[in-house]
XYZ file of N, CA and C in Angstrom:
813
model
N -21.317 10.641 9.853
C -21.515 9.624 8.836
C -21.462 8.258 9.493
N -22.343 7.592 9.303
C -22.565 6.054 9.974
C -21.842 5.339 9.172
N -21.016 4.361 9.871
C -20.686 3.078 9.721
C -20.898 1.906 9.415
N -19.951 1.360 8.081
C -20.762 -0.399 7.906
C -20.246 -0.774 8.903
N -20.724 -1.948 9.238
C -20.327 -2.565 10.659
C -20.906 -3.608 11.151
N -19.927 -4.639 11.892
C -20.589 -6.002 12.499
C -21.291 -6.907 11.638
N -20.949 -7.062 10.689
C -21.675 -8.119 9.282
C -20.388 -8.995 9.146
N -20.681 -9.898 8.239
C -19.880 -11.318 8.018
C -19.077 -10.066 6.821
N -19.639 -9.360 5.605
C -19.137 -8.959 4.992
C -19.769 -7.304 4.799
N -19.033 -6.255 5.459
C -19.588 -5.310 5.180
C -20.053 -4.957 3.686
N -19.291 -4.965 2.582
C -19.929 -4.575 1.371
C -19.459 -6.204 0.370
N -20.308 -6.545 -0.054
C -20.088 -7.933 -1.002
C -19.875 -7.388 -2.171
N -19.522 -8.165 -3.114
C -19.115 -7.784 -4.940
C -18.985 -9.242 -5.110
N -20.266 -9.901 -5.484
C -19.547 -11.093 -5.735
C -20.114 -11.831 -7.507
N -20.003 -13.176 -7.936
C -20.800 -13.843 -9.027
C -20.684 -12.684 -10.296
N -19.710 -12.240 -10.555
C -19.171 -11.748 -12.042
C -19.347 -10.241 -11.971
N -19.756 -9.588 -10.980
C -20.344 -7.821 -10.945
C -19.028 -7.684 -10.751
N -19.319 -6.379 -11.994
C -17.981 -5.322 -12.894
C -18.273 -4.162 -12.696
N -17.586 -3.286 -12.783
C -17.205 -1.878 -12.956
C -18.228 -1.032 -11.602
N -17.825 -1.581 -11.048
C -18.703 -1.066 -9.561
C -17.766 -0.173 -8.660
N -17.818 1.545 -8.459
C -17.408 2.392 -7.661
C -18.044 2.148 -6.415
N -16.783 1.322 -5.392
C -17.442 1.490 -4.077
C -16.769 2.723 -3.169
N -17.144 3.753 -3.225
C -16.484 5.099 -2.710
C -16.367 6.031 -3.709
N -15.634 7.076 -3.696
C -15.404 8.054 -4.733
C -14.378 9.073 -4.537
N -13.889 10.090 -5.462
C -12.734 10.899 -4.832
C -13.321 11.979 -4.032
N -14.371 12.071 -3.974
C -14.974 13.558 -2.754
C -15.261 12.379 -1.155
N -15.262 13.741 -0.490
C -15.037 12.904 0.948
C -16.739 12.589 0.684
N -18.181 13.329 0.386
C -19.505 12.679 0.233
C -19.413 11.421 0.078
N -18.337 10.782 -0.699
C -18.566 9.360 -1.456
C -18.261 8.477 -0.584
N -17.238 8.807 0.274
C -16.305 8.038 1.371
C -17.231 7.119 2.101
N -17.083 5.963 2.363
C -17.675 4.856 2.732
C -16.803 4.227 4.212
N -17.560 4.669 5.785
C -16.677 4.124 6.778
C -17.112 2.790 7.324
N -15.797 1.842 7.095
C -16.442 0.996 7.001
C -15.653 0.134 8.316
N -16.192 -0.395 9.204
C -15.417 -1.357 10.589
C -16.050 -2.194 11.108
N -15.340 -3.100 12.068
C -15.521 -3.975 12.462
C -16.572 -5.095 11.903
N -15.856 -5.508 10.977
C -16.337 -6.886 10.156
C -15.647 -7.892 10.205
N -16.226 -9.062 9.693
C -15.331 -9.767 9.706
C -14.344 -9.620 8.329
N -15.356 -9.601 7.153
C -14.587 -8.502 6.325
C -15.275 -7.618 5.919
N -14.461 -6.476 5.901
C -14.817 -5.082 5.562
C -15.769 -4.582 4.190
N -14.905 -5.395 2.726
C -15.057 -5.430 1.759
C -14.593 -7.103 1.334
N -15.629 -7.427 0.781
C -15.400 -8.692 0.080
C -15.730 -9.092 -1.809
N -14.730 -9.300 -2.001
C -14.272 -9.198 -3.416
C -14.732 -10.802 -3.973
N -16.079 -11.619 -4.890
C -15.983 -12.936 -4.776
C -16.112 -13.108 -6.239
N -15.363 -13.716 -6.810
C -15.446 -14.088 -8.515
C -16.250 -12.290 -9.325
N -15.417 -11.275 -8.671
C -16.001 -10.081 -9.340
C -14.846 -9.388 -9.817
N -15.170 -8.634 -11.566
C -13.598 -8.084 -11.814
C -14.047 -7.119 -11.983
N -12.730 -5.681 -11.926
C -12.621 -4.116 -12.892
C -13.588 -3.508 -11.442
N -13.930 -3.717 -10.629
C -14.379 -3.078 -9.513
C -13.459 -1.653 -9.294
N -14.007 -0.794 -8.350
C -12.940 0.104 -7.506
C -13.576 0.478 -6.571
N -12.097 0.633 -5.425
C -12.580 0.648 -4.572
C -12.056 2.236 -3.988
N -12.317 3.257 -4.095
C -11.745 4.784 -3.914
C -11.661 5.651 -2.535
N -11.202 6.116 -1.865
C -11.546 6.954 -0.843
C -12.227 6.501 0.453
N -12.002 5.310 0.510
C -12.985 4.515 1.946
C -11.849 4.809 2.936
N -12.614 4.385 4.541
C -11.661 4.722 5.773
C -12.317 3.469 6.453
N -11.267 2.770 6.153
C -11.386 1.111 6.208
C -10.933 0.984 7.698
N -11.634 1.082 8.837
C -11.369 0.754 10.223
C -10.921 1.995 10.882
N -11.320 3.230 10.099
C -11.636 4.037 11.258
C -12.699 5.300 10.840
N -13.156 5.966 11.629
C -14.082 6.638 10.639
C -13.074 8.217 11.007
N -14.097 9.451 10.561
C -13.562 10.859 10.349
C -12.831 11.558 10.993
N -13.333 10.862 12.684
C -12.322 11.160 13.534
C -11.419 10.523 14.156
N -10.484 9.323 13.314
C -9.653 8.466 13.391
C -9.719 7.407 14.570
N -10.825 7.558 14.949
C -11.355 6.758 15.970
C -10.413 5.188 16.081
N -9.449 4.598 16.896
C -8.610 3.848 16.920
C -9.265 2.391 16.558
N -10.663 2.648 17.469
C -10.669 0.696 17.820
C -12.107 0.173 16.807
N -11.700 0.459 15.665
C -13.139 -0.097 14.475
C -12.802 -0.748 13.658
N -11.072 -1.435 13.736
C -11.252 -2.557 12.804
C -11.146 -3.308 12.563
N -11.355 -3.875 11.102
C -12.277 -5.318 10.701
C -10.922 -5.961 10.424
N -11.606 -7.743 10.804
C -10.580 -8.844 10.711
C -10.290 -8.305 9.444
N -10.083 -8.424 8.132
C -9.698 -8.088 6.966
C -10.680 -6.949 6.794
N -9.662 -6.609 5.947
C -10.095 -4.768 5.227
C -10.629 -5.111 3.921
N -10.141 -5.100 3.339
C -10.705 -6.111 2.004
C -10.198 -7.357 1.598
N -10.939 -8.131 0.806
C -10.780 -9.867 0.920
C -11.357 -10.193 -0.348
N -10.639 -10.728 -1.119
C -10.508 -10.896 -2.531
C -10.061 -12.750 -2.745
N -10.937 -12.681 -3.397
C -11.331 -14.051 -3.463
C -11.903 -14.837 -5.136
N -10.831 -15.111 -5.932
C -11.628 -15.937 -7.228
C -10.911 -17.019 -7.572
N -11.526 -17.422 -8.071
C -11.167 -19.392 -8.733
C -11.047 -19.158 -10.297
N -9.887 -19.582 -10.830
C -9.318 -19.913 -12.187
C -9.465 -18.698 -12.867
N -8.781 -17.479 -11.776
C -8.924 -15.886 -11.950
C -9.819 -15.275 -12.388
N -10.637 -15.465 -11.728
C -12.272 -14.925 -11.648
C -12.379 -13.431 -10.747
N -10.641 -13.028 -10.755
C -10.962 -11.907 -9.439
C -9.932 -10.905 -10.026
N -9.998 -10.318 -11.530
C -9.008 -9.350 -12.169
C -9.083 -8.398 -12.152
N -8.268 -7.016 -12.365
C -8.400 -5.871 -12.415
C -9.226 -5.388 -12.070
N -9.310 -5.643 -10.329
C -9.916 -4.750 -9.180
C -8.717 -3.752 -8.965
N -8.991 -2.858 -8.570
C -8.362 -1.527 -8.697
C -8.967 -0.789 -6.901
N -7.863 -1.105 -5.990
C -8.149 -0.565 -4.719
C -7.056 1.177 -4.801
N -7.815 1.592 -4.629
C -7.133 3.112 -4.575
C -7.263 3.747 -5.733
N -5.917 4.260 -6.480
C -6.293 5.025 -7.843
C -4.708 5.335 -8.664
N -4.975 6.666 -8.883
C -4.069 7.518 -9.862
C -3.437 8.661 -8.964
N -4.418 8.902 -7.642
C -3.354 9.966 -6.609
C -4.117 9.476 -5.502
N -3.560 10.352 -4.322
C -3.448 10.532 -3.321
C -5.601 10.865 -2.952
N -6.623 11.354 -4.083
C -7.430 11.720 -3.603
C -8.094 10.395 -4.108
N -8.182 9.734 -4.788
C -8.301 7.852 -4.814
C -7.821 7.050 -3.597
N -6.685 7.916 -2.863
C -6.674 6.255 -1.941
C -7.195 6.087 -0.560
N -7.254 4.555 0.063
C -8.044 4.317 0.856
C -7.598 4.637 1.749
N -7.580 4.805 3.503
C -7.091 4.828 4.556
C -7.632 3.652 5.310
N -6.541 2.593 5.621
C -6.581 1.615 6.456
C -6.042 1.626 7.867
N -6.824 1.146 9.021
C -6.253 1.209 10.691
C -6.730 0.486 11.123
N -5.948 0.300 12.115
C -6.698 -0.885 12.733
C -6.394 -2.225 12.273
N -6.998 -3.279 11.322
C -7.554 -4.371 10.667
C -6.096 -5.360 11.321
N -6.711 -6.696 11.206
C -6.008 -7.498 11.430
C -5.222 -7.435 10.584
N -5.950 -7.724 9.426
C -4.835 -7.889 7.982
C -5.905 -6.887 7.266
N -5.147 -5.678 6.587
C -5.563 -4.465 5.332
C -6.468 -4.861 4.408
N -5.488 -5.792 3.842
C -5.963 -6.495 1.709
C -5.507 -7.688 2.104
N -6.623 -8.979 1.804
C -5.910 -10.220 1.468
C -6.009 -10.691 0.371
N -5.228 -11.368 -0.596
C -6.171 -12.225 -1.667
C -5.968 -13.624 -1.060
N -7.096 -14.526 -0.902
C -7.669 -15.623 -0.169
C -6.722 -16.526 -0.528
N -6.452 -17.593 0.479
C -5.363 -18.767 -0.219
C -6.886 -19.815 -0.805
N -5.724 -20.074 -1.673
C -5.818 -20.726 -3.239
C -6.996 -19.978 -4.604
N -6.650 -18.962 -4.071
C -7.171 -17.786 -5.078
C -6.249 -17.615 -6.645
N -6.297 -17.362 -7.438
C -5.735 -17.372 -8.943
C -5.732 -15.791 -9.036
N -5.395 -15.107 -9.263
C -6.165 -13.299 -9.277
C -4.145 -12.356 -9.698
N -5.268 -11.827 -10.411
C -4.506 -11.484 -11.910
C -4.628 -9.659 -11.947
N -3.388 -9.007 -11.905
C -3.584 -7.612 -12.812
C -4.197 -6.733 -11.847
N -4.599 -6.765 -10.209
C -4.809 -5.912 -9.205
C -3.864 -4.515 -9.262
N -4.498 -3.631 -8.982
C -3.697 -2.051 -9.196
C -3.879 -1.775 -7.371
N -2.946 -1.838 -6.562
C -3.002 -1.349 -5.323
C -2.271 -0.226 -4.794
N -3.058 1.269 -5.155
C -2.062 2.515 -5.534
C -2.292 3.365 -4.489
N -1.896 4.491 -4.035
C -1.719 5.536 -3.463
C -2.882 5.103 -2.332
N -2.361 4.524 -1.745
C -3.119 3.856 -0.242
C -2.468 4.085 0.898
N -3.433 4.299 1.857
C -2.513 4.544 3.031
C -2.872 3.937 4.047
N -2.080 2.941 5.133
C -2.003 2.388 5.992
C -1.018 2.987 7.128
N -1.902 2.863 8.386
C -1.449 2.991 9.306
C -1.013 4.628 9.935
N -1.577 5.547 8.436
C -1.440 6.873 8.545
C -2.613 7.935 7.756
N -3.041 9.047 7.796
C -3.643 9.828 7.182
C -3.285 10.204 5.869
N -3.785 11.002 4.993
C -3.613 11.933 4.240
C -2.946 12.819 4.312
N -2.878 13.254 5.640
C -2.271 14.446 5.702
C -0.902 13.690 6.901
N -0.711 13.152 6.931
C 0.579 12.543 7.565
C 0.206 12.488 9.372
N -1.274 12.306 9.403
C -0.910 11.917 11.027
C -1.603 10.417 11.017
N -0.165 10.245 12.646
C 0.225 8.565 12.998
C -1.068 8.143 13.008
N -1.250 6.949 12.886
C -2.934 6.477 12.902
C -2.620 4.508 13.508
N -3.492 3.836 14.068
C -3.001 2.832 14.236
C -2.226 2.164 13.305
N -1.080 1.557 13.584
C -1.304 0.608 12.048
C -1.722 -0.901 12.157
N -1.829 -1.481 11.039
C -2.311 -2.937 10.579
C -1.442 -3.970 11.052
N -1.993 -5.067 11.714
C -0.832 -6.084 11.719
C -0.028 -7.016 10.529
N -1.026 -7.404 9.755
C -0.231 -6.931 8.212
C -1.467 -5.993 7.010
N -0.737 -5.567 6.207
C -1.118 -4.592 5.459
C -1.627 -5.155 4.083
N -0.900 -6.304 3.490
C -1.188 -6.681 2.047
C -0.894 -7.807 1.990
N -1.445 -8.983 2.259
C -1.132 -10.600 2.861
C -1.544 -11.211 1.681
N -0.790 -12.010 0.610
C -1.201 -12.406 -0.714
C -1.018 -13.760 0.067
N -1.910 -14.785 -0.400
C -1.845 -16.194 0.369
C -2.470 -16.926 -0.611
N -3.020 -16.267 -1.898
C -3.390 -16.945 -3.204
C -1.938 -16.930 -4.432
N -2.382 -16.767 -5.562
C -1.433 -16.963 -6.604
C -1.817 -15.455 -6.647
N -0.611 -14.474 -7.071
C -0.311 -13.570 -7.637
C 0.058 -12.838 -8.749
N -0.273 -12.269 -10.380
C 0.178 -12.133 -11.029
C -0.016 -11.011 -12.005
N 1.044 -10.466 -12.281
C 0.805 -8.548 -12.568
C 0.086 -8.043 -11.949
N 0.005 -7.857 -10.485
C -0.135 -7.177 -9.853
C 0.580 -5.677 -9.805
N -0.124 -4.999 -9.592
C 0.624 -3.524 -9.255
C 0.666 -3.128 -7.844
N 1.731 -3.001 -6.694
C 1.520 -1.824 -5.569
C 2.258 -1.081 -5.478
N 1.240 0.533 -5.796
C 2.577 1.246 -6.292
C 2.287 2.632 -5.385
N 3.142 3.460 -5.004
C 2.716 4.892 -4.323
C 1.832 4.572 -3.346
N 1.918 3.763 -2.359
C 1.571 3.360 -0.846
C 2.121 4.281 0.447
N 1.712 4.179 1.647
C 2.547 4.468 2.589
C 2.006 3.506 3.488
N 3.302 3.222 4.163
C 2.936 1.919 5.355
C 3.362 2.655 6.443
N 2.897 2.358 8.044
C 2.884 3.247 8.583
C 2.639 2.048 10.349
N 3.255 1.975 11.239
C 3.250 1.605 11.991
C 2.577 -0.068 12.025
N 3.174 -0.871 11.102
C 2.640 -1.815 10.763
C 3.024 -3.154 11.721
N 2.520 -3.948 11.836
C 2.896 -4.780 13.621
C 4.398 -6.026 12.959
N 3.566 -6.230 11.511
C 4.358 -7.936 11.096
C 4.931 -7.250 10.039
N 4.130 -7.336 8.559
C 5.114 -7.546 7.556
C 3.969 -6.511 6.776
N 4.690 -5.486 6.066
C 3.709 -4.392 4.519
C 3.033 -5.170 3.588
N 4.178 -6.301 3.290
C 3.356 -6.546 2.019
C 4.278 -7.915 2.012
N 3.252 -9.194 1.918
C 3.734 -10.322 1.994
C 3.406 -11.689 1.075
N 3.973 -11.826 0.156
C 3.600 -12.950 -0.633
C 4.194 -13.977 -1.168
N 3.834 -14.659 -1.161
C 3.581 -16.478 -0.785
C 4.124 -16.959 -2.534
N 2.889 -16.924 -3.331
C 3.285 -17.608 -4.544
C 2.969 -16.245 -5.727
N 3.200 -16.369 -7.026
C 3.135 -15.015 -8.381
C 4.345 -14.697 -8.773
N 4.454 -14.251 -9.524
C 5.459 -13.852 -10.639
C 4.431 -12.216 -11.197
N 5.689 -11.401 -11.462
C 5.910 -10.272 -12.373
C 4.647 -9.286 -11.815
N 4.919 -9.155 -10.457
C 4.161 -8.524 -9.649
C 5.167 -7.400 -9.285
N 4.623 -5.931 -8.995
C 5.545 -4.848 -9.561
C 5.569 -3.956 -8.418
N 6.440 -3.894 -7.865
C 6.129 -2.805 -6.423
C 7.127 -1.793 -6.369
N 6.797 -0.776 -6.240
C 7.327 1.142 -7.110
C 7.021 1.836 -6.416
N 7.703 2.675 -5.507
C 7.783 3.712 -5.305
C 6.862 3.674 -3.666
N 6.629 2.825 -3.015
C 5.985 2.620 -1.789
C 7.036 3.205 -0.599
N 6.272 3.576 0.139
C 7.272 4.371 1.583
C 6.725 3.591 2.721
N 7.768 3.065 3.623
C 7.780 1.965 4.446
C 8.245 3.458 6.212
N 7.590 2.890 6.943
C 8.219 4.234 7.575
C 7.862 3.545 8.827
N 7.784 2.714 9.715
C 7.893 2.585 11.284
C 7.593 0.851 11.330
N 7.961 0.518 11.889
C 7.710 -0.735 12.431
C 7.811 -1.315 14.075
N 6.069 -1.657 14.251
C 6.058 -1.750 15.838
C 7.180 -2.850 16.917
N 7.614 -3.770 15.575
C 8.248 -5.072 16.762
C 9.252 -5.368 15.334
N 10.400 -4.248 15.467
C 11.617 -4.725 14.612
C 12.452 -5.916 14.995
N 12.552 -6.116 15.964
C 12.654 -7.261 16.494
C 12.569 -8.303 15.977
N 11.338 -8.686 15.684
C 10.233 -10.088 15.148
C 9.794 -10.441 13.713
N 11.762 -10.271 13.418
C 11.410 -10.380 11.978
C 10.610 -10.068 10.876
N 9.702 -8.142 12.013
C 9.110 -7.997 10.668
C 9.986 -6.869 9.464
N 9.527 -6.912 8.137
C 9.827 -6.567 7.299
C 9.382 -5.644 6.833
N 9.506 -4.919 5.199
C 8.752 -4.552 4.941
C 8.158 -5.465 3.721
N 8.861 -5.869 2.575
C 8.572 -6.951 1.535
C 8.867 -8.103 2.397
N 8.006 -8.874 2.022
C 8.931 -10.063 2.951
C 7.401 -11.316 1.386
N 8.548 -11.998 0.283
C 8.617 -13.055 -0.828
C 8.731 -14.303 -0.350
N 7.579 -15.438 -1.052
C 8.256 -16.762 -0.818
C 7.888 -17.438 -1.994
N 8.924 -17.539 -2.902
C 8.355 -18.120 -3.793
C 7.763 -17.404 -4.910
N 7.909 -16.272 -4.889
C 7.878 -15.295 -6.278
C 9.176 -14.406 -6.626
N 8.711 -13.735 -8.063
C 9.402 -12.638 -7.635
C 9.019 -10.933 -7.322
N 10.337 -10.434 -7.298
C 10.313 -9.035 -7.203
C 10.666 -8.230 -8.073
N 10.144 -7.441 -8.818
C 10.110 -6.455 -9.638
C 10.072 -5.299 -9.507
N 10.817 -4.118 -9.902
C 10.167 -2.895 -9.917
C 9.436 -2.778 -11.255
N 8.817 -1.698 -10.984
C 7.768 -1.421 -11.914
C 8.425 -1.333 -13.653
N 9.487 -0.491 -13.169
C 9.821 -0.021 -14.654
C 11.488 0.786 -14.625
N 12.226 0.664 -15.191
C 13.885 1.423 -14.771
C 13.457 3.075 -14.315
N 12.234 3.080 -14.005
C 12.346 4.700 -14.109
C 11.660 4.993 -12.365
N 11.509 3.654 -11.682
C 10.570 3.525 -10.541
C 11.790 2.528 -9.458
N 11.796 3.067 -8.403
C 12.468 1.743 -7.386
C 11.147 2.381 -6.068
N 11.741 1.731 -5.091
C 11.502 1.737 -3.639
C 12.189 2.541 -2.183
N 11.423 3.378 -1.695
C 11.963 3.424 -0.397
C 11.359 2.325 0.676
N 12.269 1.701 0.935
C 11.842 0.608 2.269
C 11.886 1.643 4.090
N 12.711 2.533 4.190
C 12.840 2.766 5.788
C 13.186 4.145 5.689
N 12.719 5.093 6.243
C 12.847 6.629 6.468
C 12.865 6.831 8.420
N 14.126 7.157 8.916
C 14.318 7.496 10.299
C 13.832 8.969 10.707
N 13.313 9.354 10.979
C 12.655 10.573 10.917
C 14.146 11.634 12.378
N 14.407 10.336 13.012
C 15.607 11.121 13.817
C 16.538 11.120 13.353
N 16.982 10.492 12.408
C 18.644 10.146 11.943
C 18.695 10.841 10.455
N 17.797 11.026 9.732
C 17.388 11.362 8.531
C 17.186 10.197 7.582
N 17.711 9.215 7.972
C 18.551 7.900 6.710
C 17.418 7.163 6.350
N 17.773 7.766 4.720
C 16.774 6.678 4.086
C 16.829 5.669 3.273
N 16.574 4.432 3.381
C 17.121 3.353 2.804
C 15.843 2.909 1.756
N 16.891 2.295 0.617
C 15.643 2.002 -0.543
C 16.235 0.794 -1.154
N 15.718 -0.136 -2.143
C 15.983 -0.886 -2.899
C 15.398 -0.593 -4.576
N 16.374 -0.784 -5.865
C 15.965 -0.406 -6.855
C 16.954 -1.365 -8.077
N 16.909 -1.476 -9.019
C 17.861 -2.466 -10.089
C 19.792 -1.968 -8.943
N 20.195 -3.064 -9.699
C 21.471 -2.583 -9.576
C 22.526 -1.837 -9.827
N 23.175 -1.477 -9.202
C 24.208 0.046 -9.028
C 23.817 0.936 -10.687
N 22.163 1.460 -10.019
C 21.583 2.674 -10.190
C 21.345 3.917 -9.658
N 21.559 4.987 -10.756
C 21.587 6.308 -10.045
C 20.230 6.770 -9.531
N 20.267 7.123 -8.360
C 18.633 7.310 -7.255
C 18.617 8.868 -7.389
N 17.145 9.307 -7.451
C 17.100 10.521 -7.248
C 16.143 11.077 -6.394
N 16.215 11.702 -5.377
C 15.167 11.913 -4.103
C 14.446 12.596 -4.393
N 13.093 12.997 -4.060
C 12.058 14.154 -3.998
C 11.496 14.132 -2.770
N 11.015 15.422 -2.592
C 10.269 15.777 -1.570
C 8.669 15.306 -1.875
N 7.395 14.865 -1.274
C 6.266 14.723 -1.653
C 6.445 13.547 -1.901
N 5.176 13.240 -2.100
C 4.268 12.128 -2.348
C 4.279 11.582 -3.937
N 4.573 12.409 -5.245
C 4.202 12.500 -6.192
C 5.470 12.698 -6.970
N 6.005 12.312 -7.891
C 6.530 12.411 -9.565
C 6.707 14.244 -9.303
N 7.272 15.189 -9.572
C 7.510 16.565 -9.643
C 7.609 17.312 -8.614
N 7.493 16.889 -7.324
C 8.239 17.619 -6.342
C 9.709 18.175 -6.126
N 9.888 18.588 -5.039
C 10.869 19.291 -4.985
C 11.670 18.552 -5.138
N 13.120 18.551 -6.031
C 14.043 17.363 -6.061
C 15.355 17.726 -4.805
N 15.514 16.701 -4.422
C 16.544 16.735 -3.105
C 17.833 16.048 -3.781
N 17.887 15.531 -4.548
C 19.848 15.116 -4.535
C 19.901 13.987 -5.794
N 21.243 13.630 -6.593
C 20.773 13.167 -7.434
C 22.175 12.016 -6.494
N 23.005 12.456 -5.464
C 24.001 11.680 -5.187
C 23.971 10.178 -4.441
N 23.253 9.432 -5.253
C 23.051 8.340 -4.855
C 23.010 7.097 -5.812
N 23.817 5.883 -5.401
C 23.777 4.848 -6.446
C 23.577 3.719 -5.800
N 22.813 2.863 -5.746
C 22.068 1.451 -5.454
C 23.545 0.296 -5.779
N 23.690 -0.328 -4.839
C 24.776 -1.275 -4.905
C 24.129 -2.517 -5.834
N 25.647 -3.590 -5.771
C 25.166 -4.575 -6.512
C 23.620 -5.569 -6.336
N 23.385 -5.602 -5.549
C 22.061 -5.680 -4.980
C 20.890 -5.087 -4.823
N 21.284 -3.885 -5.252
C 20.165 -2.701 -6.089
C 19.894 -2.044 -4.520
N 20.405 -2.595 -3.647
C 19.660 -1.371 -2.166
C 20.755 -0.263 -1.896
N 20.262 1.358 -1.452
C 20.550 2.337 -1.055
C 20.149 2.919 -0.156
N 21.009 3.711 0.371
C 21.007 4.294 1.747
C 21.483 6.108 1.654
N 20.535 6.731 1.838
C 21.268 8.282 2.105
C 20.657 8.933 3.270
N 21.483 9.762 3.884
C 21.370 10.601 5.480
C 20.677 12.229 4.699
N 19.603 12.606 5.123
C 19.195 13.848 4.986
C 20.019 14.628 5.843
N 19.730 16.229 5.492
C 20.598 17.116 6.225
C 19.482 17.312 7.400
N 19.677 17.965 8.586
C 18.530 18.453 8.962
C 18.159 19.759 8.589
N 18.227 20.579 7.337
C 17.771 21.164 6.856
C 16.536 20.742 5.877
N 16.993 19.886 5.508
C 16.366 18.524 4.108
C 15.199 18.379 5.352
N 15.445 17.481 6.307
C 14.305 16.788 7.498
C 13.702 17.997 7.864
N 13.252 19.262 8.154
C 12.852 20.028 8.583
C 11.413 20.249 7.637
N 11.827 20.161 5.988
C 10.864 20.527 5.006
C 10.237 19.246 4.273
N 10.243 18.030 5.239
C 9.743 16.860 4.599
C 7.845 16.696 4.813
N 7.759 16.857 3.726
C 6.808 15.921 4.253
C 5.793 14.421 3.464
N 7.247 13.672 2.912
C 6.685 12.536 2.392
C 8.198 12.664 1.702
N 8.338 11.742 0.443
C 9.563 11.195 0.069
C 8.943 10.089 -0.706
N 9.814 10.897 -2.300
C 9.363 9.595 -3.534
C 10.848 9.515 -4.023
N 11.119 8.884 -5.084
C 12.169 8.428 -5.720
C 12.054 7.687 -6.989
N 12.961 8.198 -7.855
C 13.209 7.984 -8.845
C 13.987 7.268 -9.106
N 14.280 5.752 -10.237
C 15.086 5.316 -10.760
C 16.006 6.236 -12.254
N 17.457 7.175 -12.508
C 17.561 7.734 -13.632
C 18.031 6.675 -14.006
């Protein structure tokens, strides 16, 4: 399957175009798209989706294809709403590698009500390492009800998910799992000037999973009861209900290595 590639903007959406499937949930639909300057460009267009693309690398995870931005979202006096990158599972979302930066929304952008779901950076579908992004989700416009929810971040250089200015922007249930230069102040949320929300009392966050130590650390409301699962998804296997989020709403629990042996992903519940 050939590649978009080497254009100012591999796929445009711009001047008010709606309800446009760029990709689909069968791999036929899958759109490989690299080395652009941007990959996908989002310009005064709403209710778009963007499904199943392999945003900087193609089928055979090929390392070195990607684009300065992955997608690039861009509207004036929120001209850029309910674009919808990924989906409802795991066969909706995109795979990002490579890219300078994943998702940006453009500074001094207005953009409203984005759904950024079951996406994966810096890793496969099926859980193998893949480059990761130097950042993953760089908001540098205004932000607001936004959704990023059921993500995996995955060898990411700076920061997962980073934003500047917005309010009542909702981030649930995302798995944060390696970081190339802990060192260098990167993060995984890293706020300036907004806030932080979880989605809903029934949703928090895992921020850090040690794959040698077992320990997994999360943030969720305050001194709430956490409940682990195995998988990617809401009904997996449940692992433990013995966990409560301090006054500051962050938690920490050590798997057994019995628990680490049969992992393969990790969601969580707010009860």
């Amino acid at each position: 399957q050939m590649c978009i590639r080497d254009s100012q903007n591999g796929i445009l959406i711009s001047d008010g175009a709606s309800l446009n499937d760029i990709g689909g949930p069968n791999t036929e639909h899958t759109n490989i798209i690299c080395k652009n300057t941007h990959g996908i460009s989002i310009q005064n267009a709403n209710e778009n989706f963007i499904i199943n693309n392999r945003i900087g690398t193609n089928f055979n995870d090929f390392p070195s294809l990607g684009n300065n931005i992955g997608i690039n979202i861009n509207g004036n006096n929120d001209d850029a709403y309910k674009n919808v990158i990924g989906g409802n599972d795991v066969d909706h979302g995109n795979i990002f590698v490579g890219n300078s930066i994943a998702i940006q929304f453009h500074q001094g952008s207005i953009i409203n009500d984005i759904n950024i779901s079951f996406n994966f950076f810096g890793i496969d579908k099926h859980d193998l390492n893949l480059t990761g992004n130097d950042r993953d989700i760089y908001i540098l416009g205004e932000a607001y009800g936004s959704l990023i929810n059921n993500n995996i971040f995955n060898n990411t250089t700076t920061n997962s998910i980073d934003l500047s200015a917005g309010e009542n922007n909702f981030f649930s249930q995302n798995i944060f799992k390696n970081y190339l230069n802990p060192t260098n102040s990167s993060v995984p949320i890293h706020l300036v000037e907004a806030n932080f929300f979880p989605n809903d009392p029934q949703k928090a966050n895992i921020t850090s999973y040690d794959s040698k130590t077992g320990i997994v650390k999360g943030i969720a409301y305050p001194d709430a009861d956490i409940q682990l699962y195995r998988g990617l998804e809401k009904g997996n296997i449940f692992i433990t209900d013995q966990i409560t989020s301090d006054a500051n709403g962050n938690w920490t629990f050590t798997l057994t290595s019995s628990e680490m042996q049969h992992i393969n992903g990790l969601s969580v519940l707010q009860s």
